[in-house]
PDB file of C-alpha atoms and ligand atoms in Angstrom:
ATOM      1  CA  MET A1461      -5.385 -20.787  -7.318  1.00  0.00           C
ATOM      2  CA  ASN A1462      -8.411 -19.747  -4.943  1.00  0.00           C
ATOM      3  CA  ILE A1463      -7.817 -16.369  -4.259  1.00  0.00           C
ATOM      4  CA  THR A1464     -10.035 -13.490  -2.552  1.00  0.00           C
ATOM      5  CA  ILE A1465      -9.432 -10.140  -2.439  1.00  0.00           C
ATOM      6  CA  LEU A1466     -10.365  -7.885   0.426  1.00  0.00           C
ATOM      7  CA  GLY A1467     -10.737  -4.470  -0.395  1.00  0.00           C
ATOM      8  CA  PRO A1468     -10.930  -4.587  -4.143  1.00  0.00           C
ATOM      9  CA  GLY A1469      -9.897  -1.075  -4.448  1.00  0.00           C
ATOM     10  CA  ALA A1470      -7.925   0.296  -7.576  1.00  0.00           C
ATOM     11  CA  VAL A1471      -5.004  -1.394  -6.462  1.00  0.00           C
ATOM     12  CA  GLY A1472      -7.487  -4.862  -5.563  1.00  0.00           C
ATOM     13  CA  ALA A1473      -9.005  -4.716  -8.720  1.00  0.00           C
ATOM     14  CA  LEU A1474      -6.312  -4.561 -11.030  1.00  0.00           C
ATOM     15  CA  TRP A1475      -4.861  -7.671  -9.039  1.00  0.00           C
ATOM     16  CA  ALA A1476      -8.631  -8.981  -9.014  1.00  0.00           C
ATOM     17  CA  THR A1477      -8.856  -8.324 -13.033  1.00  0.00           C
ATOM     18  CA  SER A1478      -5.114  -9.981 -13.402  1.00  0.00           C
ATOM     19  CA  LEU A1479      -4.825 -12.552 -11.496  1.00  0.00           C
ATOM     20  CA  HIS A1480      -8.597 -14.011 -12.817  1.00  0.00           C
ATOM     21  CA  ASP A1481      -7.061 -13.222 -16.973  1.00  0.00           C
ATOM     22  CA  ALA A1482      -4.098 -15.755 -15.752  1.00  0.00           C
ATOM     23  CA  GLY A1483      -6.819 -18.262 -14.562  1.00  0.00           C
ATOM     24  CA  HIS A1484      -7.582 -18.117 -10.883  1.00  0.00           C
ATOM     25  CA  ASN A1485     -10.274 -18.894  -9.058  1.00  0.00           C
ATOM     26  CA  VAL A1486     -10.875 -14.980  -8.043  1.00  0.00           C
ATOM     27  CA  SER A1487     -13.912 -13.903  -5.622  1.00  0.00           C
ATOM     28  CA  LEU A1488     -14.160  -9.932  -3.774  1.00  0.00           C
ATOM     29  CA  TRP A1489     -15.664  -9.567   0.497  1.00  0.00           C
ATOM     30  CA  SER A1490     -16.067  -5.755   0.451  1.00  0.00           C
ATOM     31  CA  ARG A1491     -16.786  -4.047   3.780  1.00  0.00           C
ATOM     32  CA  SER A1492     -19.694  -2.574   2.896  1.00  0.00           C
ATOM     33  CA  CYS A1493     -20.721  -4.568  -0.184  1.00  0.00           C
ATOM     34  CA  THR A1494     -23.202  -6.923   0.297  1.00  0.00           C
ATOM     35  CA  ALA A1495     -24.682  -7.956  -3.539  1.00  0.00           C
ATOM     36  CA  GLU A1496     -23.931 -11.299  -4.214  1.00  0.00           C
ATOM     37  CA  THR A1497     -21.924 -11.064  -7.139  1.00  0.00           C
ATOM     38  CA  LEU A1498     -19.825  -7.553  -8.662  1.00  0.00           C
ATOM     39  CA  HIS A1499     -18.631  -6.996 -12.131  1.00  0.00           C
ATOM     40  CA  LEU A1500     -15.555  -4.959 -12.870  1.00  0.00           C
ATOM     41  CA  ALA A1501     -13.885  -3.932 -15.982  1.00  0.00           C
ATOM     42  CA  LYS A1502      -9.447  -3.947 -16.439  1.00  0.00           C
ATOM     43  CA  ASP A1503      -9.207  -0.574 -18.826  1.00  0.00           C
ATOM     44  CA  LYS A1504     -10.687  -1.689 -22.367  1.00  0.00           C
ATOM     45  CA  GLN A1505     -11.425  -5.303 -21.752  1.00  0.00           C
ATOM     46  CA  ALA A1506     -14.802  -6.827 -21.147  1.00  0.00           C
ATOM     47  CA  PRO A1507     -16.559  -6.414 -17.232  1.00  0.00           C
ATOM     48  CA  ILE A1508     -15.257  -9.446 -15.443  1.00  0.00           C
ATOM     49  CA  GLU A1509     -18.236 -11.192 -12.879  1.00  0.00           C
ATOM     50  CA  PHE A1510     -16.553 -11.932  -9.599  1.00  0.00           C
ATOM     51  CA  ARG A1511     -19.093 -13.742  -6.660  1.00  0.00           C
ATOM     52  CA  SER A1512     -18.757 -11.600  -3.593  1.00  0.00           C
ATOM     53  CA  ASN A1513     -18.889 -11.541   0.302  1.00  0.00           C
ATOM     54  CA  ASP A1514     -19.268 -15.740  -0.235  1.00  0.00           C
ATOM     55  CA  ASP A1515     -18.262 -17.377   3.243  1.00  0.00           C
ATOM     56  CA  ASN A1516     -17.488 -20.231   0.925  1.00  0.00           C
ATOM     57  CA  ASP A1517     -14.800 -18.685  -0.924  1.00  0.00           C
ATOM     58  CA  LEU A1518     -13.350 -17.915   2.337  1.00  0.00           C
ATOM     59  CA  ALA A1519     -13.699 -20.881   3.874  1.00  0.00           C
ATOM     60  CA  ASN A1520     -11.452 -22.400   0.510  1.00  0.00           C
ATOM     61  CA  ALA A1521      -9.003 -19.558   0.528  1.00  0.00           C
ATOM     62  CA  ASP A1522      -5.378 -20.165  -0.755  1.00  0.00           C
ATOM     63  CA  LEU A1523      -4.727 -16.402  -0.107  1.00  0.00           C
ATOM     64  CA  ILE A1524      -6.307 -13.962   0.858  1.00  0.00           C
ATOM     65  CA  LEU A1525      -4.590 -10.452  -0.920  1.00  0.00           C
ATOM     66  CA  ILE A1526      -5.998  -7.885   1.625  1.00  0.00           C
ATOM     67  CA  THR A1527      -4.860  -4.246  -0.444  1.00  0.00           C
ATOM     68  CA  VAL A1528      -7.335  -2.228   1.884  1.00  0.00           C
ATOM     69  CA  LYS A1529      -5.052   1.127   2.967  1.00  0.00           C
ATOM     70  CA  ALA A1530      -3.128   0.391   6.194  1.00  0.00           C
ATOM     71  CA  TRP A1531      -5.896   2.569   8.568  1.00  0.00           C
ATOM     72  CA  GLN A1532      -8.625  -0.479   6.970  1.00  0.00           C
ATOM     73  CA  VAL A1533      -6.560  -3.685   8.334  1.00  0.00           C
ATOM     74  CA  GLU A1534      -7.547  -3.993  11.410  1.00  0.00           C
ATOM     75  CA  GLU A1535     -11.171  -3.438  11.267  1.00  0.00           C
ATOM     76  CA  ALA A1536     -10.689  -5.606   7.536  1.00  0.00           C
ATOM     77  CA  ILE A1537      -9.589  -8.642   8.571  1.00  0.00           C
ATOM     78  CA  THR A1538     -10.241  -9.142  12.468  1.00  0.00           C
ATOM     79  CA  PRO A1539     -14.182 -10.187  11.297  1.00  0.00           C
ATOM     80  CA  ILE A1540     -12.770 -12.696   8.996  1.00  0.00           C
ATOM     81  CA  LEU A1541      -9.893 -14.932   9.963  1.00  0.00           C
ATOM     82  CA  PRO A1542     -12.770 -16.845  12.137  1.00  0.00           C
ATOM     83  CA  LYS A1543     -14.381 -17.889   8.251  1.00  0.00           C
ATOM     84  CA  LEU A1544     -10.308 -18.832   7.574  1.00  0.00           C
ATOM     85  CA  SER A1545      -8.257 -21.541   7.554  1.00  0.00           C
ATOM     86  CA  THR A1546      -5.042 -21.275   9.277  1.00  0.00           C
ATOM     87  CA  ASP A1547      -3.781 -22.387   5.666  1.00  0.00           C
ATOM     88  CA  THR A1548      -4.503 -19.653   4.082  1.00  0.00           C
ATOM     89  CA  ILE A1549      -2.011 -17.400   3.053  1.00  0.00           C
ATOM     90  CA  LEU A1550      -2.686 -13.534   4.113  1.00  0.00           C
ATOM     91  CA  LEU A1551      -0.710 -10.749   1.915  1.00  0.00           C
ATOM     92  CA  PHE A1552      -0.948  -7.224   2.604  1.00  0.00           C
ATOM     93  CA  MET A1553      -0.277  -4.559   0.062  1.00  0.00           C
ATOM     94  CA  HIS A1554      -0.455  -1.200   1.356  1.00  0.00           C
ATOM     95  CA  ASN A1555       1.073   1.728   1.368  1.00  0.00           C
ATOM     96  CA  GLY A1556       3.076   2.700   4.344  1.00  0.00           C
ATOM     97  CA  MET A1557       4.458   0.444   7.704  1.00  0.00           C
ATOM     98  CA  GLY A1558       2.855  -0.642  11.101  1.00  0.00           C
ATOM     99  CA  ALA A1559      -0.749  -2.418  10.473  1.00  0.00           C
ATOM    100  CA  VAL A1560       0.521  -4.956  10.437  1.00  0.00           C
ATOM    101  CA  ASP A1561       3.038  -5.636  13.533  1.00  0.00           C
ATOM    102  CA  ALA A1562      -0.509  -4.452  15.178  1.00  0.00           C
ATOM    103  CA  ILE A1563      -2.040  -7.605  15.042  1.00  0.00           C
ATOM    104  CA  SER A1564       0.689 -10.126  14.491  1.00  0.00           C
ATOM    105  CA  GLU A1565      -0.359 -11.180  17.649  1.00  0.00           C
ATOM    106  CA  ARG A1566      -3.965 -12.109  15.699  1.00  0.00           C
ATOM    107  CA  ILE A1567      -2.490 -13.745  12.936  1.00  0.00           C
ATOM    108  CA  LYS A1568       0.672 -15.873  13.781  1.00  0.00           C
ATOM    109  CA  ASP A1569      -1.047 -18.886  13.184  1.00  0.00           C
ATOM    110  CA  PHE A1570      -0.798 -17.930   9.087  1.00  0.00           C
ATOM    111  CA  PRO A1571       1.512 -18.225   6.864  1.00  0.00           C
ATOM    112  CA  VAL A1572       1.602 -14.247   5.813  1.00  0.00           C
ATOM    113  CA  VAL A1573       3.376 -12.291   3.214  1.00  0.00           C
ATOM    114  CA  LEU A1574       4.327  -8.696   2.954  1.00  0.00           C
ATOM    115  CA  GLY A1575       4.429  -7.288  -0.195  1.00  0.00           C
ATOM    116  CA  THR A1576       4.939  -3.189  -2.182  1.00  0.00           C
ATOM    117  CA  THR A1577       4.163  -2.858  -5.582  1.00  0.00           C
ATOM    118  CA  THR A1578       4.437   0.723  -8.200  1.00  0.00           C
ATOM    119  CA  GLN A1579       2.442  -0.321  -9.993  1.00  0.00           C
ATOM    120  CA  ALA A1580      -0.515   2.374 -10.528  1.00  0.00           C
ATOM    121  CA  ALA A1581      -3.631   1.995 -10.411  1.00  0.00           C
ATOM    122  CA  TYR A1582      -6.883   4.419 -10.610  1.00  0.00           C
ATOM    123  CA  LYS A1583     -11.149   3.348  -9.949  1.00  0.00           C
ATOM    124  CA  PRO A1584     -12.462   5.987 -11.787  1.00  0.00           C
ATOM    125  CA  SER A1585     -15.610   4.220 -10.859  1.00  0.00           C
ATOM    126  CA  ALA A1586     -17.230   1.496  -9.567  1.00  0.00           C
ATOM    127  CA  ASN A1587     -17.307  -1.307 -12.035  1.00  0.00           C
ATOM    128  CA  GLN A1588     -13.867   0.058 -13.160  1.00  0.00           C
ATOM    129  CA  VAL A1589     -10.013   0.127 -13.721  1.00  0.00           C
ATOM    130  CA  GLN A1590      -7.246   1.493 -15.786  1.00  0.00           C
ATOM    131  CA  HIS A1591      -3.310  -0.022 -14.973  1.00  0.00           C
ATOM    132  CA  THR A1592      -1.707   3.728 -15.432  1.00  0.00           C
ATOM    133  CA  GLY A1593       1.135   3.055 -15.091  1.00  0.00           C
ATOM    134  CA  HIS A1594       3.667  -0.200 -15.234  1.00  0.00           C
ATOM    135  CA  GLY A1595       5.621  -1.296 -11.895  1.00  0.00           C
ATOM    136  CA  MET A1596       7.135  -3.650  -9.848  1.00  0.00           C
ATOM    137  CA  THR A1597       6.203  -5.823  -6.932  1.00  0.00           C
ATOM    138  CA  GLN A1598       7.893  -6.950  -4.557  1.00  0.00           C
ATOM    139  CA  LEU A1599       7.002 -10.157  -1.860  1.00  0.00           C
ATOM    140  CA  GLY A1600       8.260 -11.658   1.506  1.00  0.00           C
ATOM    141  CA  GLY A1601       7.484 -13.453   4.222  1.00  0.00           C
ATOM    142  CA  VAL A1602       7.221 -12.150   7.697  1.00  0.00           C
ATOM    143  CA  ASN A1603       6.652 -15.170   9.708  1.00  0.00           C
ATOM    144  CA  THR A1604       8.162 -19.326   9.662  1.00  0.00           C
ATOM    145  CA  LYS A1605       5.030 -20.002   7.339  1.00  0.00           C
ATOM    146  CA  GLY A1606       5.706 -17.109   5.640  1.00  0.00           C
ATOM    147  CA  CYS A1607       9.118 -17.580   4.451  1.00  0.00           C
ATOM    148  CA  HIS A1608       8.540 -20.449   3.244  1.00  0.00           C
ATOM    149  CA  CYS A1609       5.551 -18.859   0.549  1.00  0.00           C
ATOM    150  CA  ASP A1610       8.227 -17.853  -2.281  1.00  0.00           C
ATOM    151  CA  PHE A1611       6.240 -19.333  -5.106  1.00  0.00           C
ATOM    152  CA  LEU A1612       3.734 -16.707  -4.733  1.00  0.00           C
ATOM    153  CA  ALA A1613       5.954 -14.683  -6.462  1.00  0.00           C
ATOM    154  CA  ASP A1614       6.564 -16.950  -9.293  1.00  0.00           C
ATOM    155  CA  VAL A1615       2.622 -17.175  -9.563  1.00  0.00           C
ATOM    156  CA  LEU A1616       2.069 -12.891  -8.592  1.00  0.00           C
ATOM    157  CA  ASN A1617       4.475 -12.412 -11.761  1.00  0.00           C
ATOM    158  CA  HIS A1618       2.554 -14.690 -13.398  1.00  0.00           C
ATOM    159  CA  ALA A1619      -0.292 -12.848 -13.243  1.00  0.00           C
ATOM    160  CA  MET A1620       1.056  -8.704 -13.243  1.00  0.00           C
ATOM    161  CA  PRO A1621       4.809  -8.852 -13.897  1.00  0.00           C
ATOM    162  CA  GLU A1622       7.457  -7.853 -12.742  1.00  0.00           C
ATOM    163  CA  VAL A1623       7.468  -9.872  -9.362  1.00  0.00           C
ATOM    164  CA  SER A1624       9.920 -11.365  -7.256  1.00  0.00           C
ATOM    165  CA  TRP A1625      10.767 -12.409  -3.943  1.00  0.00           C
ATOM    166  CA  ASN A1626      12.442 -10.388  -1.490  1.00  0.00           C
ATOM    167  CA  PRO A1627      13.329 -12.465   1.552  1.00  0.00           C
ATOM    168  CA  ASP A1628      15.015  -8.794   3.237  1.00  0.00           C
ATOM    169  CA  ILE A1629      11.015  -7.006   3.086  1.00  0.00           C
ATOM    170  CA  GLN A1630      11.785  -4.622   6.001  1.00  0.00           C
ATOM    171  CA  GLN A1631      14.180  -3.098   3.687  1.00  0.00           C
ATOM    172  CA  ALA A1632      11.763  -2.839   0.312  1.00  0.00           C
ATOM    173  CA  LEU A1633       9.224  -1.240   2.854  1.00  0.00           C
ATOM    174  CA  TRP A1634      11.821   0.977   4.360  1.00  0.00           C
ATOM    175  CA  ASP A1635      13.259   2.144   0.639  1.00  0.00           C
ATOM    176  CA  LYS A1636       8.990   2.554  -0.461  1.00  0.00           C
ATOM    177  CA  LEU A1637       8.295   4.236   2.735  1.00  0.00           C
ATOM    178  CA  ALA A1638      10.785   7.253   2.161  1.00  0.00           C
ATOM    179  CA  ILE A1639       9.411   7.377  -1.070  1.00  0.00           C
ATOM    180  CA  ASN A1640       6.081   7.486   0.274  1.00  0.00           C
ATOM    181  CA  CYS A1641       7.206  10.107   3.086  1.00  0.00           C
ATOM    182  CA  ALA A1642       8.934  12.715   0.489  1.00  0.00           C
ATOM    183  CA  ILE A1643       5.986  12.151  -2.173  1.00  0.00           C
ATOM    184  CA  ASN A1644       3.143  12.253  -0.926  1.00  0.00           C
ATOM    185  CA  PRO A1645       2.398  14.751   1.859  1.00  0.00           C
ATOM    186  CA  LEU A1646       4.025  17.266  -0.138  1.00  0.00           C
ATOM    187  CA  THR A1647       1.545  17.104  -3.118  1.00  0.00           C
ATOM    188  CA  ALA A1648      -1.352  16.524  -1.078  1.00  0.00           C
ATOM    189  CA  ILE A1649      -0.474  20.496   0.989  1.00  0.00           C
ATOM    190  CA  GLU A1650       0.815  22.103  -2.650  1.00  0.00           C
ATOM    191  CA  ARG A1651      -2.095  20.216  -4.197  1.00  0.00           C
ATOM    192  CA  CYS A1652       0.028  18.609  -7.231  1.00  0.00           C
ATOM    193  CA  LEU A1653       0.863  16.857  -9.497  1.00  0.00           C
ATOM    194  CA  ASN A1654       3.821  14.407  -8.763  1.00  0.00           C
ATOM    195  CA  GLY A1655       5.969  15.745 -11.518  1.00  0.00           C
ATOM    196  CA  GLU A1656       5.097  18.705 -10.441  1.00  0.00           C
ATOM    197  CA  LEU A1657       7.668  18.355  -6.725  1.00  0.00           C
ATOM    198  CA  ALA A1658      10.699  18.337  -9.622  1.00  0.00           C
ATOM    199  CA  GLN A1659      10.130  21.795  -9.676  1.00  0.00           C
ATOM    200  CA  GLU A1660      13.555  23.527  -7.897  1.00  0.00           C
ATOM    201  CA  LYS A1661      11.612  25.604  -4.921  1.00  0.00           C
ATOM    202  CA  TYR A1662      10.600  21.842  -3.415  1.00  0.00           C
ATOM    203  CA  HIS A1663      14.691  20.255  -3.351  1.00  0.00           C
ATOM    204  CA  SER A1664      15.711  21.774  -0.225  1.00  0.00           C
ATOM    205  CA  THR A1665      12.224  20.373   1.507  1.00  0.00           C
ATOM    206  CA  LEU A1666      12.735  16.670  -0.522  1.00  0.00           C
ATOM    207  CA  ASP A1667      16.796  17.074   0.733  1.00  0.00           C
ATOM    208  CA  ALA A1668      15.336  17.293   4.359  1.00  0.00           C
ATOM    209  CA  ILE A1669      13.238  14.610   4.150  1.00  0.00           C
ATOM    210  CA  VAL A1670      14.729  11.781   3.210  1.00  0.00           C
ATOM    211  CA  LYS A1671      17.959  13.265   5.227  1.00  0.00           C
ATOM    212  CA  GLU A1672      15.677  12.843   8.280  1.00  0.00           C
ATOM    213  CA  VAL A1673      14.020   9.602   6.519  1.00  0.00           C
ATOM    214  CA  ALA A1674      17.801   8.125   6.238  1.00  0.00           C
ATOM    215  CA  ARG A1675      18.989   8.250   9.970  1.00  0.00           C
ATOM    216  CA  VAL A1676      15.328   6.928  11.470  1.00  0.00           C
ATOM    217  CA  MET A1677      16.558   4.017   8.547  1.00  0.00           C
ATOM    218  CA  LYS A1678      20.067   3.684  10.430  1.00  0.00           C
ATOM    219  CA  ALA A1679      19.257   4.045  13.305  1.00  0.00           C
ATOM    220  CA  GLU A1680      16.432   0.402  12.931  1.00  0.00           C
ATOM    221  CA  GLN A1681      19.139  -1.360  11.166  1.00  0.00           C
ATOM    222  CA  GLN A1682      18.521  -0.679   7.705  1.00  0.00           C
ATOM    223  CA  GLU A1683      20.873  -0.187   5.099  1.00  0.00           C
ATOM    224  CA  ALA A1684      20.037   3.630   4.038  1.00  0.00           C
ATOM    225  CA  ASN A1685      22.306   5.471   1.600  1.00  0.00           C
ATOM    226  CA  TYR A1686      20.803   9.625   1.104  1.00  0.00           C
ATOM    227  CA  SER A1687      22.065   9.543  -2.359  1.00  0.00           C
ATOM    228  CA  ASP A1688      21.376   6.468  -3.304  1.00  0.00           C
ATOM    229  CA  LEU A1689      17.689   7.100  -1.438  1.00  0.00           C
ATOM    230  CA  ARG A1690      16.988  11.130  -2.781  1.00  0.00           C
ATOM    231  CA  SER A1691      17.969   9.666  -6.014  1.00  0.00           C
ATOM    232  CA  LYS A1692      14.811   6.788  -5.991  1.00  0.00           C
ATOM    233  CA  VAL A1693      12.557   9.741  -4.961  1.00  0.00           C
ATOM    234  CA  ASP A1694      13.353  11.492  -8.285  1.00  0.00           C
ATOM    235  CA  LEU A1695      13.072   8.632 -10.393  1.00  0.00           C
ATOM    236  CA  VAL A1696       9.411   8.107  -9.239  1.00  0.00           C
ATOM    237  CA  ILE A1697       8.454  11.913  -9.053  1.00  0.00           C
ATOM    238  CA  ASN A1698      10.171  11.739 -12.878  1.00  0.00           C
ATOM    239  CA  ALA A1699       8.060   7.965 -13.367  1.00  0.00           C
ATOM    240  CA  THR A1700       4.967   9.117 -12.030  1.00  0.00           C
ATOM    241  CA  ALA A1701       5.057  12.188 -12.885  1.00  0.00           C
ATOM    242  CA  LYS A1702       1.645  12.813 -14.401  1.00  0.00           C
ATOM    243  CA  ASN A1703      -0.279  10.384 -11.603  1.00  0.00           C
ATOM    244  CA  HIS A1704      -1.831  12.171  -8.816  1.00  0.00           C
ATOM    245  CA  SER A1705      -0.166  10.382  -5.484  1.00  0.00           C
ATOM    246  CA  SER A1706      -2.213   7.882  -2.978  1.00  0.00           C
ATOM    247  CA  MET A1707      -2.240  11.235   0.046  1.00  0.00           C
ATOM    248  CA  GLN A1708      -2.902  14.112  -2.593  1.00  0.00           C
ATOM    249  CA  GLN A1709      -6.343  12.178  -3.812  1.00  0.00           C
ATOM    250  CA  ASP A1710      -7.622  11.762  -0.141  1.00  0.00           C
ATOM    251  CA  VAL A1711      -6.790  14.770   1.068  1.00  0.00           C
ATOM    252  CA  PHE A1712      -9.169  15.949  -2.088  1.00  0.00           C
ATOM    253  CA  TYR A1713     -11.604  14.102  -1.806  1.00  0.00           C
ATOM    254  CA  GLN A1714     -11.407  14.404   1.728  1.00  0.00           C
ATOM    255  CA  ARG A1715     -11.260  10.656   2.808  1.00  0.00           C
ATOM    256  CA  LYS A1716      -8.631   9.662   5.864  1.00  0.00           C
ATOM    257  CA  THR A1717      -4.771   9.606   4.376  1.00  0.00           C
ATOM    258  CA  GLU A1718      -2.276   6.736   5.834  1.00  0.00           C
ATOM    259  CA  ILE A1719      -0.137   9.882   6.741  1.00  0.00           C
ATOM    260  CA  GLU A1720      -0.797   8.081  10.452  1.00  0.00           C
ATOM    261  CA  PHE A1721       1.691   4.709   8.621  1.00  0.00           C
ATOM    262  CA  ILE A1722       3.834   6.670   6.266  1.00  0.00           C
ATOM    263  CA  THR A1723       5.240   9.962   8.198  1.00  0.00           C
ATOM    264  CA  GLY A1724       3.741   9.245  11.868  1.00  0.00           C
ATOM    265  CA  TYR A1725       5.322   6.228  11.662  1.00  0.00           C
ATOM    266  CA  VAL A1726       8.886   7.360  10.549  1.00  0.00           C
ATOM    267  CA  VAL A1727       8.755   9.845  13.131  1.00  0.00           C
ATOM    268  CA  SER A1728       6.913   7.945  16.428  1.00  0.00           C
ATOM    269  CA  LYS A1729      10.374   5.541  15.302  1.00  0.00           C
ATOM    270  CA  ALA A1730      12.619   8.190  15.307  1.00  0.00           C
ATOM    271  CA  ARG A1731      11.508   9.839  18.657  1.00  0.00           C
ATOM    272  CA  LEU A1732      12.250   5.814  20.194  1.00  0.00           C
ATOM    273  CA  HIS A1733      15.984   6.531  19.484  1.00  0.00           C
ATOM    274  CA  GLY A1734      16.273  10.490  20.160  1.00  0.00           C
ATOM    275  CA  ILE A1735      15.971  11.346  16.208  1.00  0.00           C
ATOM    276  CA  PRO A1736      15.006  15.167  15.819  1.00  0.00           C
ATOM    277  CA  THR A1737      12.361  14.397  12.944  1.00  0.00           C
ATOM    278  CA  PRO A1738      11.126  18.952  12.760  1.00  0.00           C
ATOM    279  CA  VAL A1739      10.588  18.435   8.426  1.00  0.00           C
ATOM    280  CA  ASN A1740       8.899  15.570   8.544  1.00  0.00           C
ATOM    281  CA  GLN A1741       7.335  16.550  11.635  1.00  0.00           C
ATOM    282  CA  SER A1742       5.871  19.538  10.491  1.00  0.00           C
ATOM    283  CA  LEU A1743       4.695  17.331   7.199  1.00  0.00           C
ATOM    284  CA  LEU A1744       2.040  15.318   9.698  1.00  0.00           C
ATOM    285  CA  ASP A1745       1.320  18.500  11.451  1.00  0.00           C
ATOM    286  CA  GLU A1746       0.009  20.231   8.052  1.00  0.00           C
ATOM    287  CA  ILE A1747      -2.305  16.386   7.077  1.00  0.00           C
ATOM    288  CA  GLN A1748      -3.382  15.809  10.078  1.00  0.00           C
ATOM    289  CA  ARG A1749      -4.503  19.974  10.171  1.00  0.00           C
ATOM    290  CA  ILE A1750      -5.840  19.626   7.224  1.00  0.00           C
ATOM    291  CA  GLU A1751      -7.926  16.021   8.491  1.00  0.00           C
ATOM    292  CA  GLN A1752      -9.169  17.638  11.594  1.00  0.00           C
ATOM    293  CA  SER A1753     -10.444  20.813   9.209  1.00  0.00           C
ATOM    294  CA  TRP A1754     -13.314  17.773   7.829  1.00  0.00           C
ATOM    295  CA  SER A1755     -14.895  17.078  10.633  1.00  0.00           C
ATOM    296  CA  SER A1756     -15.211  20.766  12.822  1.00  0.00           C
ATOM    297  CA  SER A1757     -16.325  21.689   9.144  1.00  0.00           C
TER     298      SER A1757
HETATM  299  O1  KPL B 197       2.425   4.756  -4.147  1.00  0.00           O
HETATM  300  C1  KPL B 197       2.472   5.916  -4.139  1.00  0.00           C
HETATM  301  C2  KPL B 197       1.142   7.000  -3.876  1.00  0.00           C
HETATM  302  O2  KPL B 197       0.866   7.774  -5.215  1.00  0.00           O
HETATM  303  O3  KPL B 197       0.786   6.187  -2.980  1.00  0.00           O
HETATM  304  C3  KPL B 197       3.533   6.507  -4.807  1.00  0.00           C
HETATM  305  C4  KPL B 197       4.414   6.096  -5.792  1.00  0.00           C
HETATM  306  C5  KPL B 197       4.319   8.378  -4.099  1.00  0.00           C
HETATM  307  C6  KPL B 197       3.353   7.566  -6.079  1.00  0.00           C
HETATM  308  O4  KPL B 197       2.523   7.974  -6.945  1.00  0.00           O
END
């Protein structure tokens, strides 16, 4: 397939190298890039040369994999839409929810697919990516055209397993959102590794976060069993114990976080249903306070 990766950060670079190794014609598109080619090396493998920012690649793309952060989605996709055929599949893969809803009218003629992954990657430099944790990826269609793209699960699975097609992708996204609400803001505020949240002192906060999210999920007609969600959070804390969460890294490097699309999404849905979410609200306030302190310093 002709595949263009929009936003070759850590996860995008991981997919770029893996899809290239699986025999696909992969190119990159990055807002900051003026170069015609970009080299990327995965783990200890030799660097691969990718074409970058070539309009022909967009015109011929079968698939655009959009791996920018949630808050960059609108800005990244809008200028390239006129360069694409409406047969090109748009596959969005980022933390959080709400970013694609915000542009749904603009992309309604394309097959739209959402993905969520627990594959972990780290980009120590512009030309290197490390696969730091093997996880699972789920894909599902958003509109009618997107729902016919279930073959994509096989394509991606061949490149970097496990990938499955989930006809109820909203449920998978909410489950991941609950995990991100629990781990991301707390690790960013405490400046700690994911594994440190296993300490007893964090138990009651994690319980409260997940209880609030579960109530909102139910109000949003999603399946939400508090104990199951709480166990999933513990599983991820243990499986990624030595990792820094993406938000912890964003705060460390003073980069804008995805809080608005993670905790912010839950809090705004809670407000619509009249559900109190004081613990998530205070985490949202604290991360936003931290972000504002950079702009005022
Ligand atoms: O998705 C993650 C993130 O860091 O954004 C988790 C699952 C918390 C793993 O670090």
